[in-house]
CSV table of C-alpha atoms in Angstrom, one decimal:
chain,number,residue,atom,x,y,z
A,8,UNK,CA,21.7,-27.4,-10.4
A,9,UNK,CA,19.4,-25.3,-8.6
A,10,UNK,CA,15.9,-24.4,-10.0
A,11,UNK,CA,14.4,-21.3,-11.5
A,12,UNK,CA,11.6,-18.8,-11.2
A,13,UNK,CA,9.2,-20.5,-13.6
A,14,UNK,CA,6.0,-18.8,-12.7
A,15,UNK,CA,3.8,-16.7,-10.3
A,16,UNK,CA,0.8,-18.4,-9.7
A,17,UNK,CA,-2.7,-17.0,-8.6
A,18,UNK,CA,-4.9,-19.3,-7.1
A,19,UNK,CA,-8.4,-17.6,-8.5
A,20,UNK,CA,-12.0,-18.3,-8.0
A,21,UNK,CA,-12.5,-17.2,-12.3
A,22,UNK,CA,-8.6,-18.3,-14.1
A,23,UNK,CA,-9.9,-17.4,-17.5
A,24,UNK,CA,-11.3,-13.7,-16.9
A,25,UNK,CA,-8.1,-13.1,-14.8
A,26,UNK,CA,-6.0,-14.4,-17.1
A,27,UNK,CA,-7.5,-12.3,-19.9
A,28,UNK,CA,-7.1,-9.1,-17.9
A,29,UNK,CA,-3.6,-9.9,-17.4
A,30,UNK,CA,-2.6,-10.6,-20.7
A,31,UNK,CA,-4.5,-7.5,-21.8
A,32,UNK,CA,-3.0,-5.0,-19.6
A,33,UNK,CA,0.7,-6.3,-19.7
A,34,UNK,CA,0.3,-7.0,-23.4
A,35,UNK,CA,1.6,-10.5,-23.0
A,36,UNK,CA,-0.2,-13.8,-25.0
A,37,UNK,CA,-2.5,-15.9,-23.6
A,38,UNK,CA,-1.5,-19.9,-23.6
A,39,UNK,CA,-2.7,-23.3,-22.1
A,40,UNK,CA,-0.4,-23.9,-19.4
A,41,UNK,CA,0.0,-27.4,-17.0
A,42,UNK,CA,-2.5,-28.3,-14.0
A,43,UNK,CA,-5.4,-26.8,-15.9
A,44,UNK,CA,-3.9,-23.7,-15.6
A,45,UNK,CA,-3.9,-20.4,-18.4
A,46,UNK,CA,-0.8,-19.1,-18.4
A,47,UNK,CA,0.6,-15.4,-19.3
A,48,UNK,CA,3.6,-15.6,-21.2
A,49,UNK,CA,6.8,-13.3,-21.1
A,50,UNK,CA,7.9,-11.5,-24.1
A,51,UNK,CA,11.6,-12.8,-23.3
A,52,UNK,CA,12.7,-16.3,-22.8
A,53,UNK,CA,14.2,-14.7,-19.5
A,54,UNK,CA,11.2,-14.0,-17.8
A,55,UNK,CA,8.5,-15.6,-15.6
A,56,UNK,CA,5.1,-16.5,-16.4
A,57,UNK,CA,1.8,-15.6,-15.2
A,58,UNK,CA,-0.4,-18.5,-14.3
A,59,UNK,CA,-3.7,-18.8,-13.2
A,60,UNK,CA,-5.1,-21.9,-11.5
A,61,UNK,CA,-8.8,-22.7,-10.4
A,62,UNK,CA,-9.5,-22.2,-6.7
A,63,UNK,CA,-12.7,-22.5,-5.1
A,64,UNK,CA,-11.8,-20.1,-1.7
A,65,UNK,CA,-13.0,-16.3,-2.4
A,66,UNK,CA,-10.3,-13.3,-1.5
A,67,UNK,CA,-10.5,-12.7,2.3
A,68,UNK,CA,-8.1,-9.8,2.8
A,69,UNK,CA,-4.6,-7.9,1.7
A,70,UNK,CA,-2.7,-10.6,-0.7
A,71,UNK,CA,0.8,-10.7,0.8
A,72,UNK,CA,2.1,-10.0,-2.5
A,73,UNK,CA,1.3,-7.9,-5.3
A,74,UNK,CA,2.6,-6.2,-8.8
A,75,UNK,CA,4.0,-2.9,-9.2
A,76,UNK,CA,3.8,-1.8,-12.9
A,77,UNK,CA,6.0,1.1,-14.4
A,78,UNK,CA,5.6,4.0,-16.2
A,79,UNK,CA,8.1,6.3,-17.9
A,80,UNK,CA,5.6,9.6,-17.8
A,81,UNK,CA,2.5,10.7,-16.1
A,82,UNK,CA,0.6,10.1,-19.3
A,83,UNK,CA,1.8,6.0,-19.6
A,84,UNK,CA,0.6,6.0,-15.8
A,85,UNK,CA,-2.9,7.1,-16.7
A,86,UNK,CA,-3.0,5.3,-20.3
A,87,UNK,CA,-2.3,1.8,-17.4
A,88,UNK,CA,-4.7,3.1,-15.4
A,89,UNK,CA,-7.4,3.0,-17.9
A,90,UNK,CA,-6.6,0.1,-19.6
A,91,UNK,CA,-6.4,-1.6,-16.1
A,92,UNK,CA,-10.3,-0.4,-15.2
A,93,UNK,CA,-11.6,-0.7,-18.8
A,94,UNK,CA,-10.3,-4.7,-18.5
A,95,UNK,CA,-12.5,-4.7,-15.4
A,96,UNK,CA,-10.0,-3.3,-12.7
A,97,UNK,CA,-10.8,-0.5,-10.1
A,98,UNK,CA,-9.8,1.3,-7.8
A,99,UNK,CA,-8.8,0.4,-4.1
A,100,UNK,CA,-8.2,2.2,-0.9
A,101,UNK,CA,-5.6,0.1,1.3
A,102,UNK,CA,-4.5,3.0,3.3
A,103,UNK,CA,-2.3,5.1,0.7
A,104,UNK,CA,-2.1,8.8,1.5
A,105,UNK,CA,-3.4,11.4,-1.2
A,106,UNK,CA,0.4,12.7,-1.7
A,107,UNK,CA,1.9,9.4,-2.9
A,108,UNK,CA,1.9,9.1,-6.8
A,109,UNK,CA,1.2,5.8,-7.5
A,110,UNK,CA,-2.5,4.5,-8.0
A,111,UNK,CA,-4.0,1.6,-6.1
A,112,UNK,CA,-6.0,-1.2,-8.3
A,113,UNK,CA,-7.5,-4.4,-8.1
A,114,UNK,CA,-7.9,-6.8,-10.8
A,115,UNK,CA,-11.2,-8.6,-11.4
A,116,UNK,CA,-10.5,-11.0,-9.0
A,117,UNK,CA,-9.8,-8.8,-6.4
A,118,UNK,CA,-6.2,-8.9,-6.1
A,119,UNK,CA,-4.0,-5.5,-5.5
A,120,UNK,CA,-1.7,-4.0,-7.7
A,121,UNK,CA,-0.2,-0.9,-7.7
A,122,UNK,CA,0.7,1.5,-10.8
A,123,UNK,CA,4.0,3.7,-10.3
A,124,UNK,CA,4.3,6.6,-11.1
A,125,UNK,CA,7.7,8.2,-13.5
A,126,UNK,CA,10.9,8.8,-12.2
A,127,UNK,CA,10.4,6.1,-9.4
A,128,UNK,CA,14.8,5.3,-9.6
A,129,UNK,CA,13.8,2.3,-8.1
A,130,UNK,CA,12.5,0.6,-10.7
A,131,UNK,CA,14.5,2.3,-13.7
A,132,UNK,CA,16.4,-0.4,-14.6
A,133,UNK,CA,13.4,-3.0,-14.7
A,134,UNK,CA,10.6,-3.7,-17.3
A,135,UNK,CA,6.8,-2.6,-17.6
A,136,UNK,CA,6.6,-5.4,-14.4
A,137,UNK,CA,8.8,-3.3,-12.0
A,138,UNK,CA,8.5,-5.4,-8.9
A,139,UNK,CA,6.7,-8.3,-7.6
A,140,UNK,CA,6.1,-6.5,-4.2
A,141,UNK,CA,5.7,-9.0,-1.1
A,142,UNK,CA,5.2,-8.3,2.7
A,143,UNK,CA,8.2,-10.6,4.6
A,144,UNK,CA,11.2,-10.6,6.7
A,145,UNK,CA,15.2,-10.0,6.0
A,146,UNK,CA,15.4,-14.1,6.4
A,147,UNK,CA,13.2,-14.9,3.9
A,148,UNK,CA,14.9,-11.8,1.2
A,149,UNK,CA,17.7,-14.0,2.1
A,150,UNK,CA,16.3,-17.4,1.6
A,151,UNK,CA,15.3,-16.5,-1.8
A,152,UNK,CA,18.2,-14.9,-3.1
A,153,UNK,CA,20.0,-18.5,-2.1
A,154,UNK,CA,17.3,-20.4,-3.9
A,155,UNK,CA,16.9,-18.7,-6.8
A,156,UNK,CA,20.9,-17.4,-7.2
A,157,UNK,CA,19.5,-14.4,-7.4
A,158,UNK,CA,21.8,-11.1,-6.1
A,159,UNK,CA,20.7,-8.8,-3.4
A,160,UNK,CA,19.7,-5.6,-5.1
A,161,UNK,CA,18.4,-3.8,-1.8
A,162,UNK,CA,19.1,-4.8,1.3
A,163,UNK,CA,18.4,-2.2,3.8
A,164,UNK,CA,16.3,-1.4,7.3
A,165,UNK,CA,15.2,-5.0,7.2
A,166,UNK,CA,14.3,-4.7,3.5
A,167,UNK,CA,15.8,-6.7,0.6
A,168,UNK,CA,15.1,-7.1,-3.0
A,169,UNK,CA,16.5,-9.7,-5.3
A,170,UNK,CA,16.7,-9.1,-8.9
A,171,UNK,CA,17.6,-11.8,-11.7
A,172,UNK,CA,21.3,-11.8,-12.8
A,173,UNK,CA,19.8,-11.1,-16.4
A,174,UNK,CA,17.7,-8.0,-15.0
A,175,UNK,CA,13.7,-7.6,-15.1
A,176,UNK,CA,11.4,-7.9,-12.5
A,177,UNK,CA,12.3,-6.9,-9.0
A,178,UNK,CA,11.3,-9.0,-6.3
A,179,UNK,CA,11.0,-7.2,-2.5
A,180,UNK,CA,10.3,-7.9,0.8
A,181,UNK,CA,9.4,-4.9,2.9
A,182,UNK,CA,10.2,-6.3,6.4
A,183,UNK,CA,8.5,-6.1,9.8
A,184,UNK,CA,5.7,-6.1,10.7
A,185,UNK,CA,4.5,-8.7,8.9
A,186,UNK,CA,0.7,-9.4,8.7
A,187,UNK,CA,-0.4,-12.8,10.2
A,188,UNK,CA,-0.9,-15.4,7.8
A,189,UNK,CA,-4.3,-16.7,7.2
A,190,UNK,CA,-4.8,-19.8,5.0
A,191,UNK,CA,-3.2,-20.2,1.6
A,192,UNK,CA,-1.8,-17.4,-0.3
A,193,UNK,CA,-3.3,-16.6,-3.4
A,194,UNK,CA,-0.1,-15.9,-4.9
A,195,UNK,CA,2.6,-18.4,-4.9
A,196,UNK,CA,5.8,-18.7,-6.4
A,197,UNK,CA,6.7,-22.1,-8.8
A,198,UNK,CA,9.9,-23.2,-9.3
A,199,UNK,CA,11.2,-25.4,-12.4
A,200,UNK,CA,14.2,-28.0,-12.5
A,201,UNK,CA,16.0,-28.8,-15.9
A,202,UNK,CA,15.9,-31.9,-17.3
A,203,UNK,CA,17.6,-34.4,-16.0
A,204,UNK,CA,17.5,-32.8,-12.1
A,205,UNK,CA,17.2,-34.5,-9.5
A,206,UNK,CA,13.3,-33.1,-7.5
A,207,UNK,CA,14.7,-34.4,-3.9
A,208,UNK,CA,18.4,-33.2,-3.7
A,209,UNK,CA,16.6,-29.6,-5.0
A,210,UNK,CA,14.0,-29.8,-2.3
A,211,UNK,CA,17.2,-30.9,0.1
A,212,UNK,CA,18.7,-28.1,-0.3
A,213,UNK,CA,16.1,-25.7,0.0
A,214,UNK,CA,15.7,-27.3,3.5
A,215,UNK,CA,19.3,-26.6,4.1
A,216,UNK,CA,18.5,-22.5,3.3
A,217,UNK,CA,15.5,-22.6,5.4
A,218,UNK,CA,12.4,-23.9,3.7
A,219,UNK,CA,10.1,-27.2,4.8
A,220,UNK,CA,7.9,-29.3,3.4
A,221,UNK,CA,4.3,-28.6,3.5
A,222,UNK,CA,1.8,-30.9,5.1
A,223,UNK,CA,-0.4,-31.3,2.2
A,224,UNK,CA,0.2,-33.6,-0.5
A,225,UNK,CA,2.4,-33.3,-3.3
A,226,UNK,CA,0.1,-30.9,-5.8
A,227,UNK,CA,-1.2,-31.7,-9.2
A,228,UNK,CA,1.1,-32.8,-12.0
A,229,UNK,CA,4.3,-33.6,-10.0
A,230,UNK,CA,4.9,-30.5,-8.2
A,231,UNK,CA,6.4,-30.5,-4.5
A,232,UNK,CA,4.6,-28.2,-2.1
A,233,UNK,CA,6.8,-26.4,0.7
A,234,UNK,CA,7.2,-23.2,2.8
A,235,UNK,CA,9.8,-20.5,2.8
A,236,UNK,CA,10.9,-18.9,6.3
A,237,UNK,CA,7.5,-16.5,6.5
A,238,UNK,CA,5.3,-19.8,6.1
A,239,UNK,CA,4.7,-18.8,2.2
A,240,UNK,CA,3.7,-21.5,-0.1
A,241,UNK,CA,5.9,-22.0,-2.8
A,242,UNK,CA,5.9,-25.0,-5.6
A,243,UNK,CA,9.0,-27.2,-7.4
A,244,UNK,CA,7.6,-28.5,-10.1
A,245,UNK,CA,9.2,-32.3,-11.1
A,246,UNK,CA,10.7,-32.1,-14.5
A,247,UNK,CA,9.4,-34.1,-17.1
């Protein structure tokens, strides 16, 4: 049995102020998670959770990945907006023209996120979490819609989208260029096994589909570190 989209983790210099402006703005609860980490939890049992983890290296440049948050009129966009800088957000400039309608934030801890505006068709068919948007290749859209079972939703120009087979969150890849890599990702995706799995025929065959093993130990409470096609560091967490 393969495993499933347990989490996106952020790897944060401050875990509990990040955590709190998460929870705040999506208007999800706040709970002790594994590893020392706060976790952000869904409102469905379908969803992934938030997680934030304690890291000690400050942001360097553009996260390869980042959250694109809906809205269903120009007034939700600006109410998001607001919440997102009174939580201590702000505005960023990473190259966006003055035409395009969606606004450009960073949470506190410097990571980008992007807030849509209405009638993006897109998205319609998502939740407030529209799309976890990630720089990447066509291999690794591909890789991950093998991993995770999910279905190509997009899958055009050298850019794919995957989408749970229960709906929700969108997850992209924008295709070349790709930026260079540069040390760890602050964003990471974690993968869960069910009970009874077996951690080493999972990691097997995610090897098969393209991923390897990392070259750092096995991280903190049981989870197995590797690397999809683009290098990215992803998790599988043992079950327990």
């Amino acid at each position: 049995m393969s495993s499933q989209l347990f989490a996106i983790c952020f790897n944060a210099t401050r875990p509990a102020d990040l955590a709190r402006f998460w929870s705040g703005l999506l208007g999800w609860d706040l709970a002790g998670g594994p590893d020392d980490g706060i976790d952000v939890l869904p409102p469905d049992a379908d969803g992934f959770r938030i997680r934030f983890l304690p890291g000690r290296e400050p942001k360097t440049g553009q996260n390869r990945a980042h959250f694109d948050l809906t809205s269903a009129s120009q007034e939700e966009q600006r109410r998001t907006v607001a919440r997102a800088l009174e939580l201590g957000g702000k505005h960023i400039d990473v190259g966006q023209l003055p035409e395009e309608g969606h606004v450009v934030l960073a949470d506190p801890d410097g990571n980008e996120l992007c807030v849509i505006e209405a009638g993006n068709k897109f998205l319609a068919d998502t939740g407030f979490v529209g799309a976890l948007a990630c720089d990447g290749t066509r291999e690794v859209g591909y890789f991950w819609s093998e991993a995770l079972r999910w279905p190509l939703v997009w899958d055009q120009d050298e850019e794919t989208a995957i989408q749970s087979p229960n709906g929700g969150t969108k997850i992209t890849w924008g295709g070349p260029p790709v930026a260079d890599k540069t040390g760890t990702n602050r964003l990471f995706f974690e993968l869960a096994l069910p009970a009874g799995a077996v951690v080493d025929s999972e990691v097997d065959r995610l090897v098969s589909l393209g991923a390897t093993r990392a070259e750092t130990r096995e991280g903190d409470g049981g989870r197995v570190m590797m690397l999809d096609p683009d290098g990215n560091e992803f998790a599988v967490r043992r079950p327990r």
